[in-house]
Short mmCIF file of C-alpha atoms in Angstrom, two decimals:
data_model
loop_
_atom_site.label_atom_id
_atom_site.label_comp_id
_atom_site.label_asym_id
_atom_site.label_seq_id
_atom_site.Cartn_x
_atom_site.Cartn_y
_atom_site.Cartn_z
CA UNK A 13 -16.82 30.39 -119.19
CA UNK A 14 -17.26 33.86 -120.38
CA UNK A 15 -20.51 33.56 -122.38
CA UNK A 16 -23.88 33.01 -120.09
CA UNK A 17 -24.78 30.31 -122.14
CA UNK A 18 -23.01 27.89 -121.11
CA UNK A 19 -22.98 29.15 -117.88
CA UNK A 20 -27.07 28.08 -117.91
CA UNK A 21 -25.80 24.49 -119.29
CA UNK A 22 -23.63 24.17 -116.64
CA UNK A 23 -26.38 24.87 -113.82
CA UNK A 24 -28.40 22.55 -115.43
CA UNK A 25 -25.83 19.91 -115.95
CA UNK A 26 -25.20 20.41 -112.27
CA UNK A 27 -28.89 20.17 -110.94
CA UNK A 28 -29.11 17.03 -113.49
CA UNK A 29 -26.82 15.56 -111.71
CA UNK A 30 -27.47 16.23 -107.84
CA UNK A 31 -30.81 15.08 -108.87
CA UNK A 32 -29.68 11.80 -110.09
CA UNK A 33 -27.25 11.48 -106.84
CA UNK A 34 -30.42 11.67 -104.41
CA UNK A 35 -31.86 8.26 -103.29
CA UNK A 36 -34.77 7.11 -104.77
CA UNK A 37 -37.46 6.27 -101.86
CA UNK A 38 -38.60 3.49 -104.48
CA UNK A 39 -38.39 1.59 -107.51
CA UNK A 40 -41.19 0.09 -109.52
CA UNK A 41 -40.94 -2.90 -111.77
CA UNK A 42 -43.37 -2.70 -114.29
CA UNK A 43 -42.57 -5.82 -115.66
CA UNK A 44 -41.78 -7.59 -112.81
CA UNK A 45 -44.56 -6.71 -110.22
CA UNK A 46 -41.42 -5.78 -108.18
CA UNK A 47 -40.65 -3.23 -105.72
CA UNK A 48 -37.46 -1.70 -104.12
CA UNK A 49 -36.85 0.10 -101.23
CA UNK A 50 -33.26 1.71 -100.10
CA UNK A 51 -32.70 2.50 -96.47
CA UNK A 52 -35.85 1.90 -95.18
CA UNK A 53 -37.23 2.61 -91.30
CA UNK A 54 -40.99 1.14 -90.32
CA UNK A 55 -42.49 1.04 -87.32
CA UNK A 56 -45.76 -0.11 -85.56
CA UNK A 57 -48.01 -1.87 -83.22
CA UNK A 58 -48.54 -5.80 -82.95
CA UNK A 59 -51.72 -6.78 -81.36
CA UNK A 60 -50.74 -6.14 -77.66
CA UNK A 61 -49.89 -2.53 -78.25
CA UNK A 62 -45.89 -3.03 -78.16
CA UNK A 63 -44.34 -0.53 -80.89
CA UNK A 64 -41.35 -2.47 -83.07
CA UNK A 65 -39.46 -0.64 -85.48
CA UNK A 66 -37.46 -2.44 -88.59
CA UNK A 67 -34.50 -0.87 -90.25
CA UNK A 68 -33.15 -2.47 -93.68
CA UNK A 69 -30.64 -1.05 -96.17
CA UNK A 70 -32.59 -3.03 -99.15
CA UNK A 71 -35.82 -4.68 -99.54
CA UNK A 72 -37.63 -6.30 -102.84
CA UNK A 73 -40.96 -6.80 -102.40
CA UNK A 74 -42.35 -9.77 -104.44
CA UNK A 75 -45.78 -11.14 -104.03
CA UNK A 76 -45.93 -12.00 -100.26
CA UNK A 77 -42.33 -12.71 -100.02
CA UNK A 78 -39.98 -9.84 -99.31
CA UNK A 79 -36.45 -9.80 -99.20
CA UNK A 80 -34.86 -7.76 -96.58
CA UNK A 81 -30.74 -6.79 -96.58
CA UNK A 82 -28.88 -5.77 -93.59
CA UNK A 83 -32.42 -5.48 -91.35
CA UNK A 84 -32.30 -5.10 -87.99
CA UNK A 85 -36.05 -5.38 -85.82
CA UNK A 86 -36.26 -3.68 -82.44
CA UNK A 87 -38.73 -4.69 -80.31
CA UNK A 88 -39.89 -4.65 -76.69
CA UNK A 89 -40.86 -7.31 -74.90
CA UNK A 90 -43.53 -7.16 -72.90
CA UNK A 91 -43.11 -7.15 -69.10
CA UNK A 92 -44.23 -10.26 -67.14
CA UNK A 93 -46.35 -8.34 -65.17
CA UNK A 94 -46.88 -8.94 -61.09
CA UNK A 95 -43.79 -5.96 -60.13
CA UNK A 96 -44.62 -3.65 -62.81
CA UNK A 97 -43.99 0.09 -61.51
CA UNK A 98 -44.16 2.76 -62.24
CA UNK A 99 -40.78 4.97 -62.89
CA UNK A 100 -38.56 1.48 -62.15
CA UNK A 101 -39.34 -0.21 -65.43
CA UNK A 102 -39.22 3.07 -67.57
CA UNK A 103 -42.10 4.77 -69.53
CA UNK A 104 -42.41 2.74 -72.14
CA UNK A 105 -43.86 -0.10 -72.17
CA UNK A 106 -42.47 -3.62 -72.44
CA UNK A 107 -38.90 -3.39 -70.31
CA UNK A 108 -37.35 -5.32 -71.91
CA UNK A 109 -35.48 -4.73 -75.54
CA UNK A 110 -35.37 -7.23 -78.07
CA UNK A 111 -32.73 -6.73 -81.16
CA UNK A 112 -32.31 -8.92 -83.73
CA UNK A 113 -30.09 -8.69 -86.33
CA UNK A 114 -29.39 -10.11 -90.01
CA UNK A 115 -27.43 -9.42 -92.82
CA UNK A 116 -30.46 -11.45 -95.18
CA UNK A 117 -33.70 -12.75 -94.44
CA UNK A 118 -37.24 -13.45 -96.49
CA UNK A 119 -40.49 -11.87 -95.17
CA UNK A 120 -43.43 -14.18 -95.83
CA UNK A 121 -46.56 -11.63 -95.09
CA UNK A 122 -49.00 -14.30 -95.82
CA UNK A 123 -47.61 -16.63 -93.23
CA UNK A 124 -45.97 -14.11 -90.72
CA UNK A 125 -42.65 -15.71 -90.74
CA UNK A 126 -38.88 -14.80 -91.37
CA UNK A 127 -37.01 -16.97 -92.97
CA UNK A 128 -33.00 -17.29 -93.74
CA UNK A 129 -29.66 -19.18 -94.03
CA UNK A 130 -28.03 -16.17 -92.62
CA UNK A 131 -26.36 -15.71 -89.07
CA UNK A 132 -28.43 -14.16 -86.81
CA UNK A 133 -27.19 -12.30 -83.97
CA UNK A 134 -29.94 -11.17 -81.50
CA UNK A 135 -29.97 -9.36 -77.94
CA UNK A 136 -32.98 -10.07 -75.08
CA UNK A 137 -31.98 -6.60 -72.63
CA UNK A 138 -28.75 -5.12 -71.99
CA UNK A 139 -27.27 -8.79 -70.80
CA UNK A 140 -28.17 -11.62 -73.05
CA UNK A 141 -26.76 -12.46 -76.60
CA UNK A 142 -27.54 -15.17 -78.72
CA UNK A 143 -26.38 -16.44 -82.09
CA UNK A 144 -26.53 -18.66 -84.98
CA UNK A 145 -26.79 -19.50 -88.55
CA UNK A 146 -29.75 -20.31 -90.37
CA UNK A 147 -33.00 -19.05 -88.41
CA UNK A 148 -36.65 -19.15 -88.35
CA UNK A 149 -38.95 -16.67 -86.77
CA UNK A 150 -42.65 -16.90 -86.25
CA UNK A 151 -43.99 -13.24 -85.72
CA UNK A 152 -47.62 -14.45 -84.29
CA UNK A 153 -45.96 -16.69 -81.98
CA UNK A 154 -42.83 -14.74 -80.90
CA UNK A 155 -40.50 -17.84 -81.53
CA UNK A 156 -37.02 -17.51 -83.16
CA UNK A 157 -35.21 -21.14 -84.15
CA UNK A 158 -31.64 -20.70 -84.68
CA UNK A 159 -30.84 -23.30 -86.93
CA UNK A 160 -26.83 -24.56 -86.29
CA UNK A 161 -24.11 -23.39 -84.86
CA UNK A 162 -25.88 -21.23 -82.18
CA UNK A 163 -24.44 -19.88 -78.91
CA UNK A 164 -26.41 -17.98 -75.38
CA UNK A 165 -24.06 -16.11 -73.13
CA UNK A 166 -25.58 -14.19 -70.27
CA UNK A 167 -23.60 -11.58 -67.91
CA UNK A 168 -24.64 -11.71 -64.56
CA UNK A 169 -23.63 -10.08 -61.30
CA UNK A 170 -21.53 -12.17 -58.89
CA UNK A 171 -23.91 -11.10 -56.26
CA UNK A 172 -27.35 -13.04 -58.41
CA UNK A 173 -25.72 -16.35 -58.24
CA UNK A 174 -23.75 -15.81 -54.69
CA UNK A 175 -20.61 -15.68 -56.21
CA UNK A 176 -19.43 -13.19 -53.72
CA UNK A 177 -19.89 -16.12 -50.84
CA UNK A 178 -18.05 -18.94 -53.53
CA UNK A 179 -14.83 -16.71 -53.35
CA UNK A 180 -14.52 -16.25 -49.95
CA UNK A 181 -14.54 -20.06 -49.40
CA UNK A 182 -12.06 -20.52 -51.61
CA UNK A 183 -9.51 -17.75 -49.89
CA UNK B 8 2.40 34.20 -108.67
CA UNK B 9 0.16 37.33 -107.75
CA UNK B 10 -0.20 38.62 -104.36
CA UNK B 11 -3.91 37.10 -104.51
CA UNK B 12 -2.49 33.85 -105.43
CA UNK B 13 -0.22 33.87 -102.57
CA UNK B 14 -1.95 34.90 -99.48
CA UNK B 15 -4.56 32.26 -100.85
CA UNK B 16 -2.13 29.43 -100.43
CA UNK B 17 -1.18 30.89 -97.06
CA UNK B 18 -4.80 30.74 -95.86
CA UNK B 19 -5.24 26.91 -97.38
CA UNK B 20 -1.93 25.74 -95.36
CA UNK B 21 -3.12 27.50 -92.17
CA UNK B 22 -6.44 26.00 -92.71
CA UNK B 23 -5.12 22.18 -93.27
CA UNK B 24 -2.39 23.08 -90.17
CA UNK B 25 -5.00 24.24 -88.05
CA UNK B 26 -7.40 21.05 -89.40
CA UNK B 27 -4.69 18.37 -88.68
CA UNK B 28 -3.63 19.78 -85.07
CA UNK B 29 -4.71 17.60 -82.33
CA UNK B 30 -7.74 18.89 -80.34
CA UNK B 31 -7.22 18.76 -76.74
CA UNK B 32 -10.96 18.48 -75.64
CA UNK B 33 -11.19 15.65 -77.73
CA UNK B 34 -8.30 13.61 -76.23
CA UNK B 35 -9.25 14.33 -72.89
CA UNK B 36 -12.57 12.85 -73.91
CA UNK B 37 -10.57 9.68 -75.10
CA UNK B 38 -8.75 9.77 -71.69
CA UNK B 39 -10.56 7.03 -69.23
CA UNK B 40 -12.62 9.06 -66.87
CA UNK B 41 -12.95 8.70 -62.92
CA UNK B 42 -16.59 7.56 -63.57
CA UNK B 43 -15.42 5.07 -66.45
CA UNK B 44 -13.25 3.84 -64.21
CA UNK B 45 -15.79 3.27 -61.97
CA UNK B 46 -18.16 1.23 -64.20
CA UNK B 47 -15.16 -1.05 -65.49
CA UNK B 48 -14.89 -1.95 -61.58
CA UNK B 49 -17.99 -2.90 -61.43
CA UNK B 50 -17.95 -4.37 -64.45
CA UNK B 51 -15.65 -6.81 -63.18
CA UNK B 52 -17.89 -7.96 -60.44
CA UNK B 53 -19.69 -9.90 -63.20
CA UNK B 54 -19.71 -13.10 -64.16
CA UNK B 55 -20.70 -14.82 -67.91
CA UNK B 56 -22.02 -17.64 -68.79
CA UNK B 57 -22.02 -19.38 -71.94
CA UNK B 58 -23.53 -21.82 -73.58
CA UNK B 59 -23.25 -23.70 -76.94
CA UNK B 60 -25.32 -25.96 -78.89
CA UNK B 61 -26.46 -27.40 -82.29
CA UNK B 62 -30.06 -25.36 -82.46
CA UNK B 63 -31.87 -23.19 -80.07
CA UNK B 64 -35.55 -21.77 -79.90
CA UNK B 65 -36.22 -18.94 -78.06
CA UNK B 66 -40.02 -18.54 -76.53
CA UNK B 67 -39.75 -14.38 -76.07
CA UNK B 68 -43.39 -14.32 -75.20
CA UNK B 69 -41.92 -17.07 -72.39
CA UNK B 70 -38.85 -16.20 -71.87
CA UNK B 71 -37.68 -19.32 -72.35
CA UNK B 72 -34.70 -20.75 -74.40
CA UNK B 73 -34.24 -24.43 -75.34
CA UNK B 74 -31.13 -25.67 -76.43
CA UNK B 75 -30.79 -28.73 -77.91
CA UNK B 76 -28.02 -31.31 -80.00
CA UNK B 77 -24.55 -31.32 -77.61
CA UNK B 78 -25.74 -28.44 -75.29
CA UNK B 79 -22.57 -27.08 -73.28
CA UNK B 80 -23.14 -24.92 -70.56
CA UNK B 81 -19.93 -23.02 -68.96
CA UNK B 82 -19.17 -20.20 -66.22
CA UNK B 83 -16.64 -19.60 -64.14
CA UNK B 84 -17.52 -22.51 -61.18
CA UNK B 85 -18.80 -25.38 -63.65
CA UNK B 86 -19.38 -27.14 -67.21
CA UNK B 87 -21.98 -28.90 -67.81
CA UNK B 88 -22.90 -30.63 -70.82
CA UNK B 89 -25.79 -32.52 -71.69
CA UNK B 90 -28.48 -33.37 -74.85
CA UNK B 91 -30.99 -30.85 -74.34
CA UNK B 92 -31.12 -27.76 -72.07
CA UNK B 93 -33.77 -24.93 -71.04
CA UNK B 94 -33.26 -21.71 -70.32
CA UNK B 95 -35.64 -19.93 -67.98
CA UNK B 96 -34.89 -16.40 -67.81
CA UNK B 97 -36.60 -13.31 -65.92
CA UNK B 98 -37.30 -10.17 -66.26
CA UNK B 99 -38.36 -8.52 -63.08
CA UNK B 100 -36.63 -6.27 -60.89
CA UNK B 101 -34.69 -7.87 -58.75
CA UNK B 102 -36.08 -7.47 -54.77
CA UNK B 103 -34.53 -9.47 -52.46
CA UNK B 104 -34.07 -9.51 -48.71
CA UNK B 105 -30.57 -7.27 -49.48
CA UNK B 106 -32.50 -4.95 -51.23
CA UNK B 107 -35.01 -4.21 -48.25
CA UNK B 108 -31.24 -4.34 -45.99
CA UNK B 109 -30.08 -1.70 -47.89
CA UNK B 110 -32.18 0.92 -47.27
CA UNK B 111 -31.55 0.03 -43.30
CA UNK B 112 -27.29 -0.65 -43.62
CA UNK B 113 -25.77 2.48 -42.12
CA UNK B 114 -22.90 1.70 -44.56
CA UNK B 115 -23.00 4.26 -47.21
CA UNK B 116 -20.33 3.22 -49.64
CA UNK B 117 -22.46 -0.24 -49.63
CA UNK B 118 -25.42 1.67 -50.59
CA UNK B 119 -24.29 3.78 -53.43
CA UNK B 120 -22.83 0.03 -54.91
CA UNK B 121 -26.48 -1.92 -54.85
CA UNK B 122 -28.32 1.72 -55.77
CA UNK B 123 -26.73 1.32 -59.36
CA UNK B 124 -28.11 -1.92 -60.50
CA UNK B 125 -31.95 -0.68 -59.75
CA UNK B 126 -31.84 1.18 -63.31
CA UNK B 127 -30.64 -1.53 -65.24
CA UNK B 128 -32.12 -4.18 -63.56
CA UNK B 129 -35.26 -2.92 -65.86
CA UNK B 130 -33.31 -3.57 -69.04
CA UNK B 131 -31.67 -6.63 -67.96
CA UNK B 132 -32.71 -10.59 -67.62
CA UNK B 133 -32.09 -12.25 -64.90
CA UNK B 134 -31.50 -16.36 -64.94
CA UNK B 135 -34.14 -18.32 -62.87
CA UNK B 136 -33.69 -22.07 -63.60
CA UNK B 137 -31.68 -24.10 -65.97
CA UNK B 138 -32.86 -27.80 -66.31
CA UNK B 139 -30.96 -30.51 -68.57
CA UNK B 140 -32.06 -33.29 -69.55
CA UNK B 141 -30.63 -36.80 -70.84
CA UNK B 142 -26.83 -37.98 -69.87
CA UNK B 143 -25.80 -34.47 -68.24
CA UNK B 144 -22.54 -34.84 -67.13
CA UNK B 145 -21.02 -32.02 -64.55
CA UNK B 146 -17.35 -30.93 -63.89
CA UNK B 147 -16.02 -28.80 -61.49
CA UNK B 148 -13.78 -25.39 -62.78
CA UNK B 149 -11.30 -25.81 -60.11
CA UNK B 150 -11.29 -29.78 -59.71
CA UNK B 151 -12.04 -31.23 -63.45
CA UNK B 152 -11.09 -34.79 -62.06
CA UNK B 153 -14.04 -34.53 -59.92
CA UNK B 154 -17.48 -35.18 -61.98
CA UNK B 155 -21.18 -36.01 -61.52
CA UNK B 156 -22.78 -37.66 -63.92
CA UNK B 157 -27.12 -37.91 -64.10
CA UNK B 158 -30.07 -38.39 -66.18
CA UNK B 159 -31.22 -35.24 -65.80
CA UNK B 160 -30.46 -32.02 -63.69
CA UNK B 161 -31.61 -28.52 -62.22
CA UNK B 162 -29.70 -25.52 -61.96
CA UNK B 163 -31.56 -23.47 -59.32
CA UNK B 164 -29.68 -19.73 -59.79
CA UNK B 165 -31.55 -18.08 -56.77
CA UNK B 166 -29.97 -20.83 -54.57
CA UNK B 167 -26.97 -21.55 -56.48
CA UNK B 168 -27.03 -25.06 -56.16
CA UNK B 169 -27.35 -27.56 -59.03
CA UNK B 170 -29.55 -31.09 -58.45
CA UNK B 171 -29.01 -34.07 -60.45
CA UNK B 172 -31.07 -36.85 -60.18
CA UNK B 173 -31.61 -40.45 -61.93
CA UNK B 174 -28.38 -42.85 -61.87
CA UNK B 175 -25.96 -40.32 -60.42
CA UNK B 176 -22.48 -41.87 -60.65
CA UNK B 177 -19.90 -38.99 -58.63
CA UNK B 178 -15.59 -39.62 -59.94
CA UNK B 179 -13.88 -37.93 -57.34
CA UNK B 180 -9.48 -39.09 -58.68
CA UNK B 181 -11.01 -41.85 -60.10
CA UNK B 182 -13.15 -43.19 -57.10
CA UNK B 183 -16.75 -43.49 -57.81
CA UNK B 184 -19.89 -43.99 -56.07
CA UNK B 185 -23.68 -44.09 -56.78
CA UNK B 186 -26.67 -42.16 -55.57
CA UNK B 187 -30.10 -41.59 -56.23
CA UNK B 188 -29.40 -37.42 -56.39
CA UNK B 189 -26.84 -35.18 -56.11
CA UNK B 190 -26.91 -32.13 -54.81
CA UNK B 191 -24.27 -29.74 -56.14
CA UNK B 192 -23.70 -26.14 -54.22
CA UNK B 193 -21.51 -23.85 -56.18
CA UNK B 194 -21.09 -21.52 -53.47
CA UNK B 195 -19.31 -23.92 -51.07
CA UNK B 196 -17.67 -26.03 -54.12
CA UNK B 197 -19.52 -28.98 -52.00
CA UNK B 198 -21.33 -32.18 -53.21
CA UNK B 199 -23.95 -33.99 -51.44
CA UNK B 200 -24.76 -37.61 -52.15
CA UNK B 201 -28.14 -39.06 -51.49
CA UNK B 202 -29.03 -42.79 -50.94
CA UNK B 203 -25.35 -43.70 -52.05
CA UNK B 204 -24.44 -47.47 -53.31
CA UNK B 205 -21.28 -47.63 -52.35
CA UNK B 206 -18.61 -50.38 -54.02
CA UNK B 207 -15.51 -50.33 -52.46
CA UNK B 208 -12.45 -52.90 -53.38
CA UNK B 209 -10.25 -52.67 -50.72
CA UNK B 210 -6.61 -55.09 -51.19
CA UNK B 211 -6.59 -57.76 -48.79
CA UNK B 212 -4.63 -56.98 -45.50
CA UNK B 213 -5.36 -52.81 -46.50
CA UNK B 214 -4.89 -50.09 -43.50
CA UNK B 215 -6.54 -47.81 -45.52
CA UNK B 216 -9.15 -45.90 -43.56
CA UNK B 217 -12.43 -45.35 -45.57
CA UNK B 218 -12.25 -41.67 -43.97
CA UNK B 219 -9.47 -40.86 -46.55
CA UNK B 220 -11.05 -42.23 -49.37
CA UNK B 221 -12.67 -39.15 -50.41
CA UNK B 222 -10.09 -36.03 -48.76
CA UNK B 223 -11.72 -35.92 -45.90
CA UNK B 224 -8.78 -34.00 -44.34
CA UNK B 225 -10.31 -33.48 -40.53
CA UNK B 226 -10.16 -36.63 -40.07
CA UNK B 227 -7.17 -37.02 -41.21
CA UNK B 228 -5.74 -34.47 -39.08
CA UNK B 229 -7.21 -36.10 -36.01
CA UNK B 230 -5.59 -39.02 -36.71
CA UNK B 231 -2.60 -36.92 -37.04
CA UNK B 232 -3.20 -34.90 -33.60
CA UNK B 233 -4.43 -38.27 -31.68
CA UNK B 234 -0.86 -39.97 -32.95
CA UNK B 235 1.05 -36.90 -31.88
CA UNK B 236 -1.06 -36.97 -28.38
CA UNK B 237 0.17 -40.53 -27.74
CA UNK B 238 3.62 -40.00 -28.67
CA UNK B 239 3.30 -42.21 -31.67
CA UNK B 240 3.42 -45.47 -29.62
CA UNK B 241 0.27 -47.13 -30.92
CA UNK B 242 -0.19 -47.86 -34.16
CA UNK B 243 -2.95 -46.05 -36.49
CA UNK B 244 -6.47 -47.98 -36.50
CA UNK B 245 -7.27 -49.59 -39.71
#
């Protein structure tokens, strides 16, 4: 490439192209009433002040329904009050972290409710896991239904459920 | 090949030598560490339980979980299976009378083990109370021939004892007898029977003591020591 023409072409070509590689925030259907979103993060406030945050890699918005890939929803569950201090429980507040986790699900906005026949795989704090496939959740109500095929396993310390005192009977 | 040419292909094999050599600071962060160590100790302190089931709700507002359509419930001292379950779970800080002992124990190593949990106890549940309801059927881990069988049942996790109650039917190697409740404690691997109905088919002309029915080895023993004491003259009571 001696000449400076194509030179210019080529830096064109090549901003053309890195252009066309960025991801596009969002995609309107005209024709459709459809819209797309790619890698997604939003967060906010339900009506007792927790913050949530929900994390998709697709979502099509259509009507009231949307359709959410790969989403995960972090939320924090608020504490049950009655021992709540202050530098034990941590700054935020809620204590307690609630993940749930979905490679498909359905938004209904009208309705508040999630909707799948996906597995579900969900975490209440840094000890309990729960599963299933095929789920319901009702956001107003704060009530997940796992459908089939669900499991609940809990870690706790030997010491919570005197475990310590059951081994040294058995010795 | 120019001179150019050359020294460039020098400085694109040193590069992809230097690129592929293995980092020591990075290995040694693979290594366990003396504080990983640590946590995997204490890690093994814990216990899981597990529990399957044909559908579940969870209540998060309630912290409640119910389980229902063959519900099985397993840890390491029992399984319990039954048609519906519920979950109650907690989520505050655990502060019981060893907490307050701590502070007090002149043991140090002690201390620095029950410090730890404080943090996490924030971000972790704790289990309060299972209940299960309709034919519930209990097995022990480390006996599975001996069984309770009840209507219903409470797990109480602060106490560690499970209560069954409504047409309790205990199989203890293929004996059985009938109560009102049962009273299972997990720490002691025990189980108490109350207001028992007791059928017992004995053969005709039996010695069998009703002591040794259900392994109660003391007794045995006595009879044992007693016989030894009297030189095995006389003959054991019936």
């Amino acid at each position: 490439m001696t000449t400076p023409v194509p030179r210019a072409i080529l830096r064109l070509a090549a901003l053309l192209l890195a252009l066309l590689a960025l991801p596009l925030p969002a995609q309107f259907g005209s024709h459709t009433g459809q819209i797309t979103l790619r890698g997604f993060t939003i967060t906010g406030q339900d009506d007792d002040g927790q913050t949530w945050r929900l994390t998709g890699a697709r979502t099509v918005t259509n009507g009231h329904l949307v359709t959410i890939d790969d989403f995960t929803l972090s939320y924090r569950l608020r504490h049950s009050g009655g021992d709540r201090r202050a530098g034990l429980l941590g700054a935020q507040d809620g204590a307690v972290p609630v993940r749930l986790q979905s490679p498909a699900c359905t938004l209904d906005s009208l309705s508040k409710e999630i909707k799948s026949d996906a597995s579900l795989s969900m975490t209440i704090g840094g000890n309990v896991r729960l599963s299933g496939i095929g789920y319901d959740v009702d956001i107003l109500r704060k009530v997940v239904l796992l459908r089939s095929t669900v499991a609940f396993s809990m870690k706790v310390r030997r010491g919570e459920l005197n475990l310590n005192r059951h081994k040294e009977t058995h010795r | 090949m120019t001179t150019v040419t050359r020294r460039l292909l020098l400085l694109a094999v040193t590069t992809a030598a230097l690129l592929a050599a293995p980092i020591p600071s990075v290995r040694a962060q693979d290594a366990p560490q003396p504080a990983a160590a640590a946590a995997a100790d204490t890690n093994s302190e814990e216990d899981e339980l597990n529990v399957t089931a044909g559908r579940m709700e969870v209540l998060l507002d309630g912290k409640t979980i119910e389980l229902t359509d063959n519900v099985r419930f397993e840890d390491s001292t029992m399984i319990l299976t039954a048609s519906r379950m519920m979950i109650f779970l907690d989520d505050t800080p655990q502060q019981t009378d060893k907490d307050t002992k701590t502070d007090k124990d002149p043991k140090k190593g002690e201390d620095k083990q029950r410090e730890k949990p404080e943090g996490d106890a924030a971000q972790d549940m704790r289990l309060k109370r299972i209940e299960a309801y309709t034919n519930v059927i209990l097995r022990k881990r480390l006996d599975p021939t001996e069984s309770v069988m009840g209507d219903n049942a409470v797990y109480d996790a602060h106490r560690d004892i499970v209560t069954l109650t409504g047409n309790c039917i205990v199989t203890q190697q293929g004996r059985t007898l009938k109560g009102k409740e049962v009273i299972f404690d997990r720490a002691n691997s025990k189980i108490n029977v109350q207001d028992v109905i007791f059928n017992l088919r004995l053969p005709k002309g039996s010695k069998r003591s009703l002591n040794g029915l259900f392994g109660d080895d003391k007794d045995k023993d006595k009879d044992k020591d007693s016989q030894a004491e009297r030189g095995g003259k006389d003959k054991p009571q019936p």
